[in-house]
Amino acid sequence: MTVLLVSDLHLQEERPDITRAFLSFLSETCRGAEALYILGDFFEVWIGDDGMSAFQRSVAEALKRTSERGTRIFVMHGNRDFLLGQQFCKAAGCTLLRDPSLIDWNGQPVLLLHGDSLCTLDEHYQRMRTLLRNPLSLFVLRHLPLTTRKRLAAKLRAKSQSAVRMKASDIVDVTPAEVERTCLQHGVRLMIHGHTHRPAIHDFEIAGQPAQRVVLGDWDTQGWAVRLAPDGLSLYPFDLTEPAAGTPL
């Protein structure tokens, strides 16, 4: 059976082209797929399940329809939507996936991550990530008034975009040593993640054995997906107007 993976769609009302492409992806490309994994930053911003907009509810309903057709759907937190919770998952018929998580593909363990935990050279970001993902911080954030959460989300979003523009490219990319350490920790030689918006298939070695790191691209000027099938792995881009198409890399 086929498994599909996507990441970094950053869905928002201001980009109806991406939303249309994703809805088409669900109804066409995902038809008959065993599972769909969404590896974080599914939404551009998520202030809490109690703050779901009509737009976000419509996306959840589309996921639910796909789930009801037999495709299991898994969603992982990203740095934009780490407040996404069980209320959304119930509405969308999906399962919240721990970061990182292991899945089996053709008898081979595969490690799935959002990818931000691998960017260890960005020390300021890692400190902020640790603070915001702390259970106490999450509890406090979820119980702030919606208006306060909206202001805070807008502030963090603007600060993040400004910081990325000012940082060297190697700082906001993954650290090779952390990639190797993480693979060794989980006993894998295949890792798939998003976050960096730098789609590619990287071949490297772990303890003298061949390994691969597959990076999903963000959905902006085009879409990106990984297909895991019995005959192999493919990473492919596609035009946002034709999400079922694409030439594997």
mmCIF file of C-alpha atoms in Angstrom:
data_model
loop_
_atom_site.group_PDB
_atom_site.id
_atom_site.type_symbol
_atom_site.label_atom_id
_atom_site.label_comp_id
_atom_site.label_asym_id
_atom_site.label_seq_id
_atom_site.Cartn_x
_atom_site.Cartn_y
_atom_site.Cartn_z
ATOM 1 C CA MET A 1 0.000 0.000 0.000
ATOM 2 C CA THR A 2 1.010 3.599 -0.574
ATOM 3 C CA VAL A 3 1.831 6.065 2.194
ATOM 4 C CA LEU A 4 1.987 9.821 1.489
ATOM 5 C CA LEU A 5 3.773 12.505 3.482
ATOM 6 C CA VAL A 6 3.558 16.298 3.285
ATOM 7 C CA SER A 7 4.747 19.179 5.443
ATOM 8 C CA ASP A 8 4.753 22.945 5.745
ATOM 9 C CA LEU A 9 1.555 23.753 3.895
ATOM 10 C CA HIS A 10 1.066 26.844 6.093
ATOM 11 C CA LEU A 11 -2.639 26.863 5.270
ATOM 12 C CA GLN A 12 -4.269 30.253 5.648
ATOM 13 C CA GLU A 13 -7.249 32.076 4.182
ATOM 14 C CA GLU A 14 -4.899 34.495 2.424
ATOM 15 C CA ARG A 15 -3.612 31.662 0.193
ATOM 16 C CA PRO A 16 -6.709 30.030 -1.332
ATOM 17 C CA ASP A 17 -4.540 28.538 -4.094
ATOM 18 C CA ILE A 18 -2.731 26.327 -1.569
ATOM 19 C CA THR A 19 -5.989 25.333 0.108
ATOM 20 C CA ARG A 20 -7.553 24.381 -3.236
ATOM 21 C CA ALA A 21 -4.464 22.348 -4.120
ATOM 22 C CA PHE A 22 -4.558 20.503 -0.821
ATOM 23 C CA LEU A 23 -8.259 19.714 -1.108
ATOM 24 C CA SER A 24 -7.592 18.320 -4.583
ATOM 25 C CA PHE A 25 -4.628 16.379 -3.183
ATOM 26 C CA LEU A 26 -6.938 14.803 -0.614
ATOM 27 C CA SER A 27 -9.659 13.882 -3.076
ATOM 28 C CA GLU A 28 -7.370 12.672 -5.901
ATOM 29 C CA THR A 29 -3.850 11.757 -4.812
ATOM 30 C CA CYS A 30 -4.837 10.342 -1.428
ATOM 31 C CA ARG A 31 -7.615 8.170 -2.834
ATOM 32 C CA GLY A 32 -6.636 4.587 -2.099
ATOM 33 C CA ALA A 33 -3.616 5.563 0.021
ATOM 34 C CA GLU A 34 -3.157 3.646 3.247
ATOM 35 C CA ALA A 35 -2.059 6.699 5.226
ATOM 36 C CA LEU A 36 -1.288 10.398 5.002
ATOM 37 C CA TYR A 37 1.272 11.956 7.345
ATOM 38 C CA ILE A 38 1.328 15.745 7.791
ATOM 39 C CA LEU A 39 4.658 16.603 9.409
ATOM 40 C CA GLY A 40 3.962 19.960 10.989
ATOM 41 C CA ASP A 41 3.188 23.553 10.061
ATOM 42 C CA PHE A 42 -0.040 22.372 8.488
ATOM 43 C CA PHE A 43 -1.529 25.757 9.348
ATOM 44 C CA GLU A 44 0.295 29.069 9.217
ATOM 45 C CA VAL A 45 -0.893 29.768 12.740
ATOM 46 C CA TRP A 46 -2.944 27.887 15.329
ATOM 47 C CA ILE A 47 -3.984 29.688 18.489
ATOM 48 C CA GLY A 48 -5.876 26.773 20.017
ATOM 49 C CA ASP A 49 -8.670 24.357 19.172
ATOM 50 C CA ASP A 50 -11.165 26.670 20.836
ATOM 51 C CA GLY A 51 -10.202 29.363 18.350
ATOM 52 C CA MET A 52 -10.886 27.356 15.182
ATOM 53 C CA SER A 53 -12.133 29.583 12.391
ATOM 54 C CA ALA A 54 -14.721 28.600 9.790
ATOM 55 C CA PHE A 55 -11.835 28.167 7.346
ATOM 56 C CA GLN A 56 -9.980 25.805 9.664
ATOM 57 C CA ARG A 57 -13.146 23.833 10.344
ATOM 58 C CA SER A 58 -13.679 23.376 6.603
ATOM 59 C CA VAL A 59 -10.169 21.907 6.314
ATOM 60 C CA ALA A 60 -10.921 19.562 9.218
ATOM 61 C CA GLU A 61 -14.108 18.427 7.480
ATOM 62 C CA ALA A 62 -12.144 17.644 4.290
ATOM 63 C CA LEU A 63 -9.679 15.571 6.293
ATOM 64 C CA LYS A 64 -12.578 13.748 7.946
ATOM 65 C CA ARG A 65 -14.032 12.824 4.555
ATOM 66 C CA THR A 66 -10.660 11.432 3.476
ATOM 67 C CA SER A 67 -10.384 9.473 6.701
ATOM 68 C CA GLU A 68 -13.849 8.027 6.228
ATOM 69 C CA ARG A 69 -12.775 6.744 2.790
ATOM 70 C CA GLY A 70 -10.172 4.588 4.537
ATOM 71 C CA THR A 71 -6.989 6.690 4.529
ATOM 72 C CA ARG A 72 -5.539 6.975 8.020
ATOM 73 C CA ILE A 73 -4.370 10.538 8.725
ATOM 74 C CA PHE A 74 -1.654 11.570 11.156
ATOM 75 C CA VAL A 75 -0.745 15.158 12.065
ATOM 76 C CA MET A 76 2.459 16.269 13.784
ATOM 77 C CA HIS A 77 3.046 19.587 15.518
ATOM 78 C CA GLY A 78 5.211 22.164 13.792
ATOM 79 C CA ASN A 79 6.617 25.406 15.097
ATOM 80 C CA ARG A 80 3.556 27.288 13.762
ATOM 81 C CA ASP A 81 0.801 25.013 15.026
ATOM 82 C CA PHE A 82 2.088 23.383 18.221
ATOM 83 C CA LEU A 83 -1.157 24.283 20.033
ATOM 84 C CA LEU A 84 -3.151 22.004 17.742
ATOM 85 C CA GLY A 85 -4.938 19.465 19.926
ATOM 86 C CA GLN A 86 -7.388 16.630 20.311
ATOM 87 C CA GLN A 87 -10.496 18.686 19.536
ATOM 88 C CA PHE A 88 -9.179 19.371 16.054
ATOM 89 C CA CYS A 89 -8.109 15.750 15.622
ATOM 90 C CA LYS A 90 -11.589 14.515 16.527
ATOM 91 C CA ALA A 91 -13.174 16.902 14.032
ATOM 92 C CA ALA A 92 -10.668 15.900 11.345
ATOM 93 C CA GLY A 93 -10.705 12.164 11.980
ATOM 94 C CA CYS A 94 -6.938 12.152 12.439
ATOM 95 C CA THR A 95 -4.381 11.124 15.037
ATOM 96 C CA LEU A 96 -1.899 13.487 16.672
ATOM 97 C CA LEU A 97 1.596 12.152 16.072
ATOM 98 C CA ARG A 98 4.462 12.537 18.512
ATOM 99 C CA ASP A 99 7.600 14.320 17.253
ATOM 100 C CA PRO A 100 9.650 12.250 16.496
ATOM 101 C CA SER A 101 7.802 9.053 15.578
ATOM 102 C CA LEU A 102 8.789 5.742 14.019
ATOM 103 C CA ILE A 103 6.817 3.998 11.299
ATOM 104 C CA ASP A 104 7.476 0.796 9.387
ATOM 105 C CA TRP A 105 7.871 0.789 5.606
ATOM 106 C CA ASN A 106 8.590 -2.494 3.847
ATOM 107 C CA GLY A 107 10.068 -3.816 7.074
ATOM 108 C CA GLN A 108 12.361 -0.797 7.456
ATOM 109 C CA PRO A 109 12.001 1.654 10.356
ATOM 110 C CA VAL A 110 11.520 5.259 9.223
ATOM 111 C CA LEU A 111 11.900 8.245 11.557
ATOM 112 C CA LEU A 112 9.445 11.110 11.017
ATOM 113 C CA LEU A 113 10.061 14.586 12.451
ATOM 114 C CA HIS A 114 8.972 18.132 11.812
ATOM 115 C CA GLY A 115 12.672 18.954 11.592
ATOM 116 C CA ASP A 116 13.136 22.000 13.798
ATOM 117 C CA SER A 117 14.722 19.913 16.566
ATOM 118 C CA LEU A 118 17.610 19.162 14.172
ATOM 119 C CA CYS A 119 18.575 22.835 13.758
ATOM 120 C CA THR A 120 20.765 22.940 16.858
ATOM 121 C CA LEU A 121 23.055 25.753 15.668
ATOM 122 C CA ASP A 122 20.109 28.123 16.105
ATOM 123 C CA GLU A 123 20.507 28.260 19.861
ATOM 124 C CA HIS A 124 18.039 31.099 20.386
ATOM 125 C CA TYR A 125 15.320 29.212 18.536
ATOM 126 C CA GLN A 126 16.025 26.010 20.464
ATOM 127 C CA ARG A 127 15.692 27.845 23.791
ATOM 128 C CA MET A 128 12.373 29.324 22.655
ATOM 129 C CA ARG A 129 11.207 25.926 21.403
ATOM 130 C CA THR A 130 12.007 24.289 24.747
ATOM 131 C CA LEU A 131 10.141 27.024 26.607
ATOM 132 C CA LEU A 132 7.024 26.947 24.422
ATOM 133 C CA ARG A 133 6.772 23.124 24.348
ATOM 134 C CA ASN A 134 7.025 22.843 28.134
ATOM 135 C CA PRO A 135 3.739 21.332 29.455
ATOM 136 C CA LEU A 136 3.291 24.210 31.902
ATOM 137 C CA SER A 137 3.782 26.791 29.135
ATOM 138 C CA LEU A 138 1.289 24.938 26.926
ATOM 139 C CA PHE A 139 -1.252 24.895 29.758
ATOM 140 C CA VAL A 140 -0.858 28.637 30.331
ATOM 141 C CA LEU A 141 -1.030 29.458 26.607
ATOM 142 C CA ARG A 142 -4.186 27.401 26.088
ATOM 143 C CA HIS A 143 -5.914 29.223 28.945
ATOM 144 C CA LEU A 144 -5.085 32.753 27.821
ATOM 145 C CA PRO A 145 -7.957 34.752 26.293
ATOM 146 C CA LEU A 146 -8.283 34.249 22.538
ATOM 147 C CA THR A 147 -7.542 37.904 21.832
ATOM 148 C CA THR A 148 -4.311 37.649 23.819
ATOM 149 C CA ARG A 149 -3.299 34.476 21.962
ATOM 150 C CA LYS A 150 -3.975 36.146 18.600
ATOM 151 C CA ARG A 151 -1.744 39.103 19.493
ATOM 152 C CA LEU A 152 0.973 36.801 20.825
ATOM 153 C CA ALA A 153 0.839 34.583 17.713
ATOM 154 C CA ALA A 154 1.130 37.601 15.417
ATOM 155 C CA LYS A 155 4.085 38.910 17.411
ATOM 156 C CA LEU A 156 5.906 35.566 17.406
ATOM 157 C CA ARG A 157 5.239 35.111 13.693
ATOM 158 C CA ALA A 158 6.684 38.521 12.812
ATOM 159 C CA LYS A 159 9.678 37.966 15.081
ATOM 160 C CA SER A 160 10.359 34.547 13.561
ATOM 161 C CA GLN A 161 10.231 35.848 9.979
ATOM 162 C CA SER A 162 12.573 38.710 10.825
ATOM 163 C CA ALA A 163 15.018 36.426 12.631
ATOM 164 C CA VAL A 164 15.210 33.931 9.763
ATOM 165 C CA ARG A 165 16.046 36.696 7.282
ATOM 166 C CA MET A 166 18.959 37.841 9.444
ATOM 167 C CA LYS A 167 20.473 34.419 10.224
ATOM 168 C CA ALA A 168 23.091 32.639 8.146
ATOM 169 C CA SER A 169 21.681 29.808 6.025
ATOM 170 C CA ASP A 170 23.640 27.123 7.882
ATOM 171 C CA ILE A 171 22.176 28.234 11.212
ATOM 172 C CA VAL A 172 18.571 27.718 10.095
ATOM 173 C CA ASP A 173 19.388 24.393 8.425
ATOM 174 C CA VAL A 174 19.855 21.057 10.183
ATOM 175 C CA THR A 175 23.094 20.191 11.965
ATOM 176 C CA PRO A 176 24.658 17.051 10.383
ATOM 177 C CA ALA A 177 25.946 15.825 13.735
ATOM 178 C CA GLU A 178 22.437 16.083 15.211
ATOM 179 C CA VAL A 179 21.001 14.170 12.255
ATOM 180 C CA GLU A 180 23.469 11.338 12.834
ATOM 181 C CA ARG A 181 22.928 11.374 16.611
ATOM 182 C CA THR A 182 19.144 11.231 16.171
ATOM 183 C CA CYS A 183 19.330 8.369 13.666
ATOM 184 C CA LEU A 184 21.614 6.382 15.970
ATOM 185 C CA GLN A 185 19.350 7.069 18.951
ATOM 186 C CA HIS A 186 16.332 5.626 17.141
ATOM 187 C CA GLY A 187 18.163 2.915 15.220
ATOM 188 C CA VAL A 188 17.187 4.141 11.747
ATOM 189 C CA ARG A 189 18.886 4.816 8.433
ATOM 190 C CA LEU A 190 15.966 6.671 6.854
ATOM 191 C CA MET A 191 14.682 10.006 8.169
ATOM 192 C CA ILE A 192 11.932 12.197 6.687
ATOM 193 C CA HIS A 193 11.217 15.758 7.831
ATOM 194 C CA GLY A 194 10.168 19.239 6.761
ATOM 195 C CA HIS A 195 10.664 22.666 8.396
ATOM 196 C CA THR A 196 13.714 23.910 6.478
ATOM 197 C CA HIS A 197 11.850 24.393 3.172
ATOM 198 C CA ARG A 198 14.860 22.852 1.362
ATOM 199 C CA PRO A 199 13.487 19.789 -0.441
ATOM 200 C CA ALA A 200 16.103 17.169 -1.279
ATOM 201 C CA ILE A 201 17.203 13.586 -0.748
ATOM 202 C CA HIS A 202 20.514 13.490 1.128
ATOM 203 C CA ASP A 203 22.661 10.353 1.059
ATOM 204 C CA PHE A 204 25.140 9.906 3.895
ATOM 205 C CA GLU A 205 26.632 7.218 6.114
ATOM 206 C CA ILE A 206 25.992 6.141 9.689
ATOM 207 C CA ALA A 207 28.622 3.864 11.209
ATOM 208 C CA GLY A 208 29.737 2.919 7.716
ATOM 209 C CA GLN A 209 26.199 2.053 6.560
ATOM 210 C CA PRO A 210 24.267 3.967 3.854
ATOM 211 C CA ALA A 211 21.530 6.275 5.129
ATOM 212 C CA GLN A 212 19.112 8.823 3.705
ATOM 213 C CA ARG A 213 17.528 12.046 4.913
ATOM 214 C CA VAL A 214 14.513 13.129 2.886
ATOM 215 C CA VAL A 215 13.447 16.769 3.247
ATOM 216 C CA LEU A 216 9.951 17.855 2.243
ATOM 217 C CA GLY A 217 9.477 21.269 0.688
ATOM 218 C CA ASP A 218 6.909 23.855 1.707
ATOM 219 C CA TRP A 219 3.780 24.532 -0.323
ATOM 220 C CA ASP A 220 4.222 27.980 -1.837
ATOM 221 C CA THR A 221 5.079 28.301 -5.523
ATOM 222 C CA GLN A 222 4.540 24.541 -5.831
ATOM 223 C CA GLY A 223 3.557 21.604 -3.666
ATOM 224 C CA TRP A 224 5.760 18.772 -2.371
ATOM 225 C CA ALA A 225 5.052 15.221 -1.278
ATOM 226 C CA VAL A 226 6.857 11.991 -0.454
ATOM 227 C CA ARG A 227 5.397 8.701 -1.625
ATOM 228 C CA LEU A 228 6.371 5.467 0.119
ATOM 229 C CA ALA A 229 5.260 2.514 -1.984
ATOM 230 C CA PRO A 230 6.229 -1.156 -2.257
ATOM 231 C CA ASP A 231 8.402 -0.303 -5.264
ATOM 232 C CA GLY A 232 10.333 2.513 -3.578
ATOM 233 C CA LEU A 233 10.479 6.041 -2.223
ATOM 234 C CA SER A 234 9.935 9.205 -4.243
ATOM 235 C CA LEU A 235 10.033 12.909 -3.422
ATOM 236 C CA TYR A 236 8.237 14.997 -5.981
ATOM 237 C CA PRO A 237 7.061 18.562 -6.639
ATOM 238 C CA PHE A 238 3.847 19.434 -8.419
ATOM 239 C CA ASP A 239 2.082 22.455 -9.766
ATOM 240 C CA LEU A 240 -0.476 23.722 -7.285
ATOM 241 C CA THR A 241 -3.111 23.547 -9.998
ATOM 242 C CA GLU A 242 -2.350 19.852 -10.708
ATOM 243 C CA PRO A 243 -1.508 18.190 -7.363
ATOM 244 C CA ALA A 244 -1.976 14.641 -8.664
ATOM 245 C CA ALA A 245 0.898 15.087 -11.108
ATOM 246 C CA GLY A 246 4.618 15.321 -10.434
ATOM 247 C CA THR A 247 7.973 13.960 -11.479
ATOM 248 C CA PRO A 248 9.837 12.132 -8.676
ATOM 249 C CA LEU A 249 13.312 13.352 -7.777
#
